[in-house]
CSV table of C-alpha atoms in Angstrom, one decimal:
chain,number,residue,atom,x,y,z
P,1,UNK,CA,39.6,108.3,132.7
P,2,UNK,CA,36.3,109.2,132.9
P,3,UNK,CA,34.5,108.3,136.0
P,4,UNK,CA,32.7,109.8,139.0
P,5,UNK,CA,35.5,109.6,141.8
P,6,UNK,CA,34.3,107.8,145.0
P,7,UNK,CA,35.0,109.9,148.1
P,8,UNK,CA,36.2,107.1,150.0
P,9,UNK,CA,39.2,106.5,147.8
P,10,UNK,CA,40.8,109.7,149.8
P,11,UNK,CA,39.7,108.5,153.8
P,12,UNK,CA,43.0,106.6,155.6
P,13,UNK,CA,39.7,104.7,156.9
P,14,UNK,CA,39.4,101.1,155.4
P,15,UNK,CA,36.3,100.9,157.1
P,16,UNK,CA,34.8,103.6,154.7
P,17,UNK,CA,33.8,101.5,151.6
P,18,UNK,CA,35.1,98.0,152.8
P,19,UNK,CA,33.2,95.7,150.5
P,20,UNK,CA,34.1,97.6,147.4
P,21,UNK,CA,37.6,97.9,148.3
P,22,UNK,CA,37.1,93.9,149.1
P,23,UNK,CA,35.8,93.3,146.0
P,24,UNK,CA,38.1,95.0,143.8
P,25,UNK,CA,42.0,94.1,145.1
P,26,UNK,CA,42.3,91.4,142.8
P,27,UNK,CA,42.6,93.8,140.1
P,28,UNK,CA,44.7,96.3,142.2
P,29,UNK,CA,47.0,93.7,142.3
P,30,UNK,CA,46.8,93.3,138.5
P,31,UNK,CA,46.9,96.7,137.8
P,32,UNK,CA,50.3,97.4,139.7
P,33,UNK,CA,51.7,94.0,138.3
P,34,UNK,CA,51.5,95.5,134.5
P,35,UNK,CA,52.2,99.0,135.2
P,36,UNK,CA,55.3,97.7,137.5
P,37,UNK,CA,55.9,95.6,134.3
P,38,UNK,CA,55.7,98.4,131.8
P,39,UNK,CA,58.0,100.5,133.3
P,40,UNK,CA,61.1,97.5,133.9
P,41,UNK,CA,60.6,96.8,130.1
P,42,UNK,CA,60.7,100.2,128.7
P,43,UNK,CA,64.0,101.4,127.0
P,44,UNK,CA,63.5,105.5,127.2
P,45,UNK,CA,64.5,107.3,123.9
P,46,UNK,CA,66.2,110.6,124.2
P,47,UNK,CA,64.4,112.8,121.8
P,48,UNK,CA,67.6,115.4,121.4
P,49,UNK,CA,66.6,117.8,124.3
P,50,UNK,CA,66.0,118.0,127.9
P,51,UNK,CA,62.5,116.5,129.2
P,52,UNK,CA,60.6,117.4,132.5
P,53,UNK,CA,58.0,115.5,133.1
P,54,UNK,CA,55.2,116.7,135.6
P,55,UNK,CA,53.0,113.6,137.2
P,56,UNK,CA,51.4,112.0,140.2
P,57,UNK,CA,50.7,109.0,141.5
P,58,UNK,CA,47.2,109.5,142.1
P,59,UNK,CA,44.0,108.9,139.5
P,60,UNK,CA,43.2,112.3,138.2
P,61,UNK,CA,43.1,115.2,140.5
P,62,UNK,CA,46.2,116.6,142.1
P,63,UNK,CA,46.8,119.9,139.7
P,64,UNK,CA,49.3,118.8,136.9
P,65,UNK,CA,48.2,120.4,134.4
P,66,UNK,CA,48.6,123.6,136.1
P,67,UNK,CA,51.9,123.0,137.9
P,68,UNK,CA,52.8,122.1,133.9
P,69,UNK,CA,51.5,125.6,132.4
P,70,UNK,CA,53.2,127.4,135.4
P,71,UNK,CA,56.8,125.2,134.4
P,72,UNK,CA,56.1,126.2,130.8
P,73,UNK,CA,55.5,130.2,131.8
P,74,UNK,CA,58.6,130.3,134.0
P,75,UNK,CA,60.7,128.1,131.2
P,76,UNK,CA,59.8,130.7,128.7
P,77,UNK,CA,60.0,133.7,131.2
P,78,UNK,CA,64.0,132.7,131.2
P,79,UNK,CA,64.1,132.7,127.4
P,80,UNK,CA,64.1,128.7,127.2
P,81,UNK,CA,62.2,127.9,123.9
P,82,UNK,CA,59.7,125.3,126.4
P,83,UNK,CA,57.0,123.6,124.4
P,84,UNK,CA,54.6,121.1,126.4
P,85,UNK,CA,53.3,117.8,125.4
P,86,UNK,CA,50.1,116.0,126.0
P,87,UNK,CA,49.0,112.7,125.4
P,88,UNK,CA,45.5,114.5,124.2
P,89,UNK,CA,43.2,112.0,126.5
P,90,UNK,CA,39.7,113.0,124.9
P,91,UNK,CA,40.6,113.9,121.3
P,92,UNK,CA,40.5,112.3,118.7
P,93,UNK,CA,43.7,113.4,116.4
P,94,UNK,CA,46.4,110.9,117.2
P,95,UNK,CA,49.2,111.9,115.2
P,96,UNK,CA,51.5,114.4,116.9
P,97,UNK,CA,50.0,117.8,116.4
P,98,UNK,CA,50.5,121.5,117.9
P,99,UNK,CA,47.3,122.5,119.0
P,100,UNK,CA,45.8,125.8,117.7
P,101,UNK,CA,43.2,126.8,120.2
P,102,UNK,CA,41.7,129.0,117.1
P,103,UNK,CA,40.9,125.8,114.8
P,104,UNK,CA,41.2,122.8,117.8
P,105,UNK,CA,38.1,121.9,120.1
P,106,UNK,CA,38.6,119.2,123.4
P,107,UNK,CA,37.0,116.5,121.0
P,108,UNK,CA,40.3,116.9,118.5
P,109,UNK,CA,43.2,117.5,121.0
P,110,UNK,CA,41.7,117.2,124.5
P,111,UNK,CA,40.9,120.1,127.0
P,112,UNK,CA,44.0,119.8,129.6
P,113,UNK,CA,46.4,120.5,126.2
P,114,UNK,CA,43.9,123.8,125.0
P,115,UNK,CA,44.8,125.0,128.5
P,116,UNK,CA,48.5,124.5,128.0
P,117,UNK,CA,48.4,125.9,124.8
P,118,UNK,CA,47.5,129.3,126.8
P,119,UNK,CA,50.7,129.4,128.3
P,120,UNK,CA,53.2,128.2,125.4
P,121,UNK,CA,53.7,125.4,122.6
P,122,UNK,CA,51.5,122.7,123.1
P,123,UNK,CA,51.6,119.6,121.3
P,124,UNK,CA,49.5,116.1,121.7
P,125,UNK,CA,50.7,112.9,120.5
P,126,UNK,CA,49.3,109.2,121.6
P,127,UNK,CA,53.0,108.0,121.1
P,128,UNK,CA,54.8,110.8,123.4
P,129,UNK,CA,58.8,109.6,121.5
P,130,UNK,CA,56.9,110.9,118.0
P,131,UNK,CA,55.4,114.1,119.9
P,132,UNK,CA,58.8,114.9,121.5
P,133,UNK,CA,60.5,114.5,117.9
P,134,UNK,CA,58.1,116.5,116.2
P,135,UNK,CA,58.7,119.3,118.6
P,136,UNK,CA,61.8,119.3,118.7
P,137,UNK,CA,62.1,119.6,114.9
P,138,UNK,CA,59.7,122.1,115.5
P,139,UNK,CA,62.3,124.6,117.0
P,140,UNK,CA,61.4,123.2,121.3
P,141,UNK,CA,64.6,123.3,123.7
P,142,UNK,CA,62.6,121.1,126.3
P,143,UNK,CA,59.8,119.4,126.4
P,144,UNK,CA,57.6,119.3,129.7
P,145,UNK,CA,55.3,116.1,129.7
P,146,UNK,CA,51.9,116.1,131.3
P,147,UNK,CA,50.6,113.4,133.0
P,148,UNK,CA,53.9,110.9,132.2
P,149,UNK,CA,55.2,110.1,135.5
P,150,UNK,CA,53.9,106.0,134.6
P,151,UNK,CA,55.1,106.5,131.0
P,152,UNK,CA,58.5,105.3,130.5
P,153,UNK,CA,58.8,106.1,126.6
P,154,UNK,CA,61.2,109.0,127.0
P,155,UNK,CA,64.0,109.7,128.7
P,156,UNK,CA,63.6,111.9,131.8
P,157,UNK,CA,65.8,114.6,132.8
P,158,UNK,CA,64.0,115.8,135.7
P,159,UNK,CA,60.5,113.7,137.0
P,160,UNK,CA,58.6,115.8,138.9
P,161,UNK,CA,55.6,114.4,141.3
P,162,UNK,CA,52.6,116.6,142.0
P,163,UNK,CA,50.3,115.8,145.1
P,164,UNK,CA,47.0,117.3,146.2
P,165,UNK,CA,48.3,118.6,149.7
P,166,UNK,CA,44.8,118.7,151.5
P,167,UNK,CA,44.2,117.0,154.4
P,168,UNK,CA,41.0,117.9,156.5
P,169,UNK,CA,39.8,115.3,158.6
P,170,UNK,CA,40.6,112.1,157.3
P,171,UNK,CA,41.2,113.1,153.9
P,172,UNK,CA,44.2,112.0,152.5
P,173,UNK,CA,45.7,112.4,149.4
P,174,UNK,CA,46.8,108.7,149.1
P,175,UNK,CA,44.0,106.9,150.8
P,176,UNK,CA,44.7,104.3,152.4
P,177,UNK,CA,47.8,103.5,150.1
P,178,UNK,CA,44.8,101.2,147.5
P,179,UNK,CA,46.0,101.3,143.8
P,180,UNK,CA,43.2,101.9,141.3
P,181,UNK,CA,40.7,100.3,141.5
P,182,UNK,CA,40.6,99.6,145.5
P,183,UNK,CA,41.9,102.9,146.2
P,184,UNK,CA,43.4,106.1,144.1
P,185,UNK,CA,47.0,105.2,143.8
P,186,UNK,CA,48.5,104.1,140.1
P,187,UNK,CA,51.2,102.6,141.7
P,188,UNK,CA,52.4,102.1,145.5
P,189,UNK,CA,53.6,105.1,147.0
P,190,UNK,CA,57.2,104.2,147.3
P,191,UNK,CA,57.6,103.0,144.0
P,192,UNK,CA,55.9,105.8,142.3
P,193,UNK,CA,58.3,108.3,144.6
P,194,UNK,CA,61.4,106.1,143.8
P,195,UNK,CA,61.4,107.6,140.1
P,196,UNK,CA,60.7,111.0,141.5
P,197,UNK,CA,63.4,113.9,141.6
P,198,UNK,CA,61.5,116.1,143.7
P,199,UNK,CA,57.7,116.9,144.9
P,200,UNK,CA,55.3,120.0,144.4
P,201,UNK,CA,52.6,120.0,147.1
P,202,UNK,CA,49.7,121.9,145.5
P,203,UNK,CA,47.7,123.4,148.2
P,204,UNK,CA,44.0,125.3,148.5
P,205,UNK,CA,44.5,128.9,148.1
P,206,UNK,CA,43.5,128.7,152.2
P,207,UNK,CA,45.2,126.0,153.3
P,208,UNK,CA,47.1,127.0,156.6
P,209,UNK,CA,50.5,125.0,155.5
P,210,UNK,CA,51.4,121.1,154.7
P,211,UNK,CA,50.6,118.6,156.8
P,212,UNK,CA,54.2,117.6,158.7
P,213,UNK,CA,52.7,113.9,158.6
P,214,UNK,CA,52.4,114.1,154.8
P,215,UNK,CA,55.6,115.6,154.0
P,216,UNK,CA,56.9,112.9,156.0
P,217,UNK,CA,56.3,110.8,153.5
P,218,UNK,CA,58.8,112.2,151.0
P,219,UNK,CA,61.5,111.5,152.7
P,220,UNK,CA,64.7,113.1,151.2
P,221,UNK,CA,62.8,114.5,148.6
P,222,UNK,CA,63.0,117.9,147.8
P,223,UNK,CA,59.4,119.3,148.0
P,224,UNK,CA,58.1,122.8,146.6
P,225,UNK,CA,54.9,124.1,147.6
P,226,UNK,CA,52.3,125.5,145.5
P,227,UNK,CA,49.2,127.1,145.6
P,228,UNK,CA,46.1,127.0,143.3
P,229,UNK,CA,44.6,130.7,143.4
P,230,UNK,CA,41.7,132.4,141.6
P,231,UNK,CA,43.6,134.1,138.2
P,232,UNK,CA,40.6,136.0,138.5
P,233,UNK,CA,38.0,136.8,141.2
P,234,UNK,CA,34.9,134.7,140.9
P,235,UNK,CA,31.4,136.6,139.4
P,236,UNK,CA,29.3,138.9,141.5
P,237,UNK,CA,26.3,137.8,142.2
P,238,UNK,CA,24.8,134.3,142.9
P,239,UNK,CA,26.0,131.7,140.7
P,240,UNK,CA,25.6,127.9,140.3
P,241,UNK,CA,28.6,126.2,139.3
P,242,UNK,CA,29.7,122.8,137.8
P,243,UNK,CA,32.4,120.8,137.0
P,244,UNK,CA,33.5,117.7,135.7
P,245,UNK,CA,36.7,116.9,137.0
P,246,UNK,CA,38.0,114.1,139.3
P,247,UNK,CA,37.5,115.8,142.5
P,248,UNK,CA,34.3,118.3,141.7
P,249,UNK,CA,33.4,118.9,145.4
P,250,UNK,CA,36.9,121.2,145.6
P,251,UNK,CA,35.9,123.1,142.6
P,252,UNK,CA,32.8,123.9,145.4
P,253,UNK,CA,35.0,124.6,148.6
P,254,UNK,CA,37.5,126.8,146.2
P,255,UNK,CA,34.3,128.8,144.8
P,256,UNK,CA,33.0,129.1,149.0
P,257,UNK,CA,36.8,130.0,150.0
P,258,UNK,CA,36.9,133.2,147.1
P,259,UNK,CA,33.9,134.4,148.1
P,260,UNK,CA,31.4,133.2,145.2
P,261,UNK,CA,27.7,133.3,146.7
P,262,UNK,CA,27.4,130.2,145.4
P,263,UNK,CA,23.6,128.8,145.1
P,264,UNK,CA,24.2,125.3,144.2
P,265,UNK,CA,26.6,123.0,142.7
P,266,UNK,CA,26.9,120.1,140.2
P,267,UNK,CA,28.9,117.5,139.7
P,268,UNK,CA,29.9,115.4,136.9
P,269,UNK,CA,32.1,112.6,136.1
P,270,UNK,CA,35.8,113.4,135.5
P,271,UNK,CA,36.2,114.7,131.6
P,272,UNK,CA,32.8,114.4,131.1
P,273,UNK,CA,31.0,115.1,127.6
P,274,UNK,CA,28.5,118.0,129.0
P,275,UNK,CA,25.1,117.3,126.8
P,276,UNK,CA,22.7,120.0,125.7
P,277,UNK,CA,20.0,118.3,128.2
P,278,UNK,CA,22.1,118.7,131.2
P,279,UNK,CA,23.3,122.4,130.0
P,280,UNK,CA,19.4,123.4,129.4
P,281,UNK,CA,19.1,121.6,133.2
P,282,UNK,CA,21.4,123.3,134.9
P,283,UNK,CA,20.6,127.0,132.9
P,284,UNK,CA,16.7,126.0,133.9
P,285,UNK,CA,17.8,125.5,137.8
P,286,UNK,CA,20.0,128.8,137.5
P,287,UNK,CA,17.4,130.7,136.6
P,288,UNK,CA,15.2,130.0,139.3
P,289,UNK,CA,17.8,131.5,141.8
P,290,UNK,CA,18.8,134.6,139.5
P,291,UNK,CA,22.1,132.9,138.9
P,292,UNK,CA,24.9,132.7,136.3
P,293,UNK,CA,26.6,129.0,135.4
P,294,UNK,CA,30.6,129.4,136.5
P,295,UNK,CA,32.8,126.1,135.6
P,296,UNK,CA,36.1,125.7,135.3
P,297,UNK,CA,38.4,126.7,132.4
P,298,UNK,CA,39.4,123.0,131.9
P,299,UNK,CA,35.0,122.2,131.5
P,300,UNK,CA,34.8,125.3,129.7
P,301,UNK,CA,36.9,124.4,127.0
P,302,UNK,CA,34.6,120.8,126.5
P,303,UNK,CA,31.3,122.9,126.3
P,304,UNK,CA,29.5,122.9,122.9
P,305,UNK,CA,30.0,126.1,121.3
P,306,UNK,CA,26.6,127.7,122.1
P,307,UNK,CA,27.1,127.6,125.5
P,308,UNK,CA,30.3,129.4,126.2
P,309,UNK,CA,28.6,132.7,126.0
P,310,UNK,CA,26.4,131.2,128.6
P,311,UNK,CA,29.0,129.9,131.3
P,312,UNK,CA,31.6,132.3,132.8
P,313,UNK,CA,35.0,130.4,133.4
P,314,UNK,CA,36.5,130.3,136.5
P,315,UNK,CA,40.7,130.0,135.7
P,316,UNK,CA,43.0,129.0,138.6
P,317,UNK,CA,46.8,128.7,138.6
P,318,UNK,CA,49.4,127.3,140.3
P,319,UNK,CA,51.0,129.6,142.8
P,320,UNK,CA,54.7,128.6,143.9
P,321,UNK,CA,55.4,129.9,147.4
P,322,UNK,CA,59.1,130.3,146.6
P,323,UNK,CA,58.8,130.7,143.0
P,324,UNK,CA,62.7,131.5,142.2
P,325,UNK,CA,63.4,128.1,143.5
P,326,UNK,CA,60.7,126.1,141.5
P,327,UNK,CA,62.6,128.2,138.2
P,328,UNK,CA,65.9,127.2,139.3
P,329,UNK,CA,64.9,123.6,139.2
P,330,UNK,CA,63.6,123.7,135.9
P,331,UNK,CA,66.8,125.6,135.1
P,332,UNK,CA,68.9,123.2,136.3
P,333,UNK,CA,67.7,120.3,134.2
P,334,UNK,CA,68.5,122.4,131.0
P,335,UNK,CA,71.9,122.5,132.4
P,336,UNK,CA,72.2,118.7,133.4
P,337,UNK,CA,71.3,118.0,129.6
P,338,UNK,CA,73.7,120.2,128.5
P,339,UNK,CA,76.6,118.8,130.5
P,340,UNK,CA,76.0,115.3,129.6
């Protein structure tokens, strides 16, 4: 979804964007009635092996895609065949398809799936039962969805939920509980959680801990907690950064908490198309403070070709703080779908 997220989505303060969130409940209300719909309808196909699917309940930007690659790595790292599967939002190739980061671009399969594909077999498909089949075929033992926690096509063997744990101030993952587009939720919270098995809390690389109040809110659930760390140390030397994701502003804190002397930032909307105008823009402002352009692996990857060798990527990861748990999870729905 491409848009520029508004920051008052994430305050538990009503108060902060009032009229907007006023003005737009109507469709809230119509938004949860069909996705609610959707889901009650749905009759999930089991493809022939296990699924884990690894969502949130959130608009864009609580960290799947890296809690995904880091379920892939630790699948594989047990010598389970894992392949992962996208729906490819901002490519154009429909059909299932393994992506190839040597002949695929973002505007073919999307960029979240060329970041998968660094960690493992990636595959994109609009209709996820056709993807799952095709990989499958294809040799996968599980499949490990991205971004399917509202899609009800397949057949679920473990549903994970991932959640932006960071909550300075009055900041709040949730909001004030809004679904899209009075607030950031796709669905209400309990309902959303009701399909979950168990919760990973991604944290800033310096977040003291989870907020008691939030895990509160998972009740039973089990919850794993994660970090997103630096896989690499930012550049030396003053750099200007940019991003396009859902939440830019903590690509700036996470460049300010490693260390970056960072000179300026930029924002963009959320999967944004980065133009050769705003590219020679932000190169021209660079310049003028002796800088290099840093952006994150998943912008990187949606540059035009002539600027790669002009913006440094900055890759994160998703850090389990008891990983051999999070691996026994995964584990465990392999053996679940084998016992059935």
């Amino acid at each position: 979804m491409k848009l520029n997220t508004p920051r008052w989505w994430y305050t538990r303060d009503a108060r902060h964007g009032a009229a907007a969130r006023t003005l737009l409940r109507p469709l809230s209300w119509v938004w949860a009635g069909v996705t609610a719909r959707r889901i009650a309808r749905a009759e999930p196909v089991d493809p022939g092996v296990p699924v884990i699917s690894v969502g949130n309940l959130t608009v864009g930007g609580s960290g799947k895609t890296p809690v995904t690659r880091e379920a892939i790595r630790l699948l594989r790292e047990a010598g389970i065949d894992a392949h992962g599967l996208s729906r490819g939002y901002g490519g154009s190739l429909r059909e299932p398809t393994r992506v190839d980061a040597a002949i695929h671009t973002a505007a073919d399969v999307g960029d979240e799936p060329l970041m998968l594909a660094l960690g493992g077999p990636t595959w994109i498909a609009h209709d996820r039962v056709a993807g799952a089949r095709a990989a499958a075929a294809a040799g996968a033992a599980i499949m490990i969805l991205d971004d399917a926690h509202q899609n009800p096509t397949l057949k679920k063997t473990l549903s994970l939920v991932v959640v932006d744990g960071e909550t300075r101030g009055d900041e709040w993952p949730f909001g004030d509980g809004s679904v899209f587009p009075s607030g950031p939720m796709r669905e209400k919270l309990r309902t959303g959680l009701s399909r979950a098995d168990a919760v990973v809390v991604l944290l800033p690389a310096d977040a003291p801990g989870v907020d008691p109040e939030l895990l509160a809110a998972f009740g039973d659930l089990p919850v794993h907690v994660a970090r997103l760390t630096p896989a690499a140390p930012p550049p030396r030397g003053p750099i200007l950064g940019f991003a396009g994701i859902a939440k830019p502003w903590k690509v700036e804190r996470a460049l300010d908490a490693a260390g970056a002397e960072l000179v300026d930032f930029a924002p963009f909307p959320d999967h944004a198309a980065f133009r050769d105008a705003d590219l020679a823009f932000l190169a021209d402002r660079a310049s003028r403070f002796g800088a290099r352009l840093v952006t994150t692996e998943k912008d990187w990857f949606r540059l035009p070709p002539e600027w790669r060798t002009r913006v440094i990527s900055w890759p994160v990861k998703a850090t389990f703080e008891n990983e051999a748990a999070f691996q026994a999870l995964l584990l465990g729905a392999v053996r679940t779908y084998s016992a059935r």
